[in-house]
Amino acid sequence: EILLEERHQQQETMRRENRRVQAMSW
């Protein structure tokens, strides 16, 4: 479903953001 795909994309984006934040905090 489209909704599921969109949700998956959001998770990917959040994961990337978290990784970037961690890299900055280090």
Short mmCIF file of C-alpha atoms in Angstrom, two decimals:
data_model
loop_
_atom_site.label_atom_id
_atom_site.label_comp_id
_atom_site.label_asym_id
_atom_site.label_seq_id
_atom_site.Cartn_x
_atom_site.Cartn_y
_atom_site.Cartn_z
CA GLU A 1 0.00 0.00 0.00
CA ILE A 2 1.04 3.60 -0.54
CA LEU A 3 0.66 4.39 3.16
CA LEU A 4 3.06 1.61 4.13
CA GLU A 5 5.61 2.79 1.58
CA GLU A 6 5.40 6.36 2.84
CA ARG A 7 5.82 5.19 6.42
CA HIS A 8 8.88 3.19 5.45
CA GLN A 9 10.38 6.23 3.75
CA GLN A 10 9.80 8.31 6.87
CA GLN A 11 11.59 5.71 8.98
CA GLU A 12 14.55 5.81 6.61
CA THR A 13 14.67 9.60 6.83
CA MET A 14 14.50 9.54 10.61
CA ARG A 15 17.28 6.97 10.73
CA ARG A 16 19.49 9.15 8.55
CA GLU A 17 18.72 12.21 10.67
CA ASN A 18 19.55 10.32 13.86
CA ARG A 19 22.82 9.15 12.39
CA ARG A 20 23.71 12.71 11.40
CA VAL A 21 22.85 14.01 14.88
CA GLN A 22 25.00 11.31 16.48
CA ALA A 23 27.91 12.16 14.19
CA MET A 24 27.59 15.84 15.15
CA SER A 25 27.39 15.08 18.87
CA TRP A 26 30.60 13.03 18.58
#
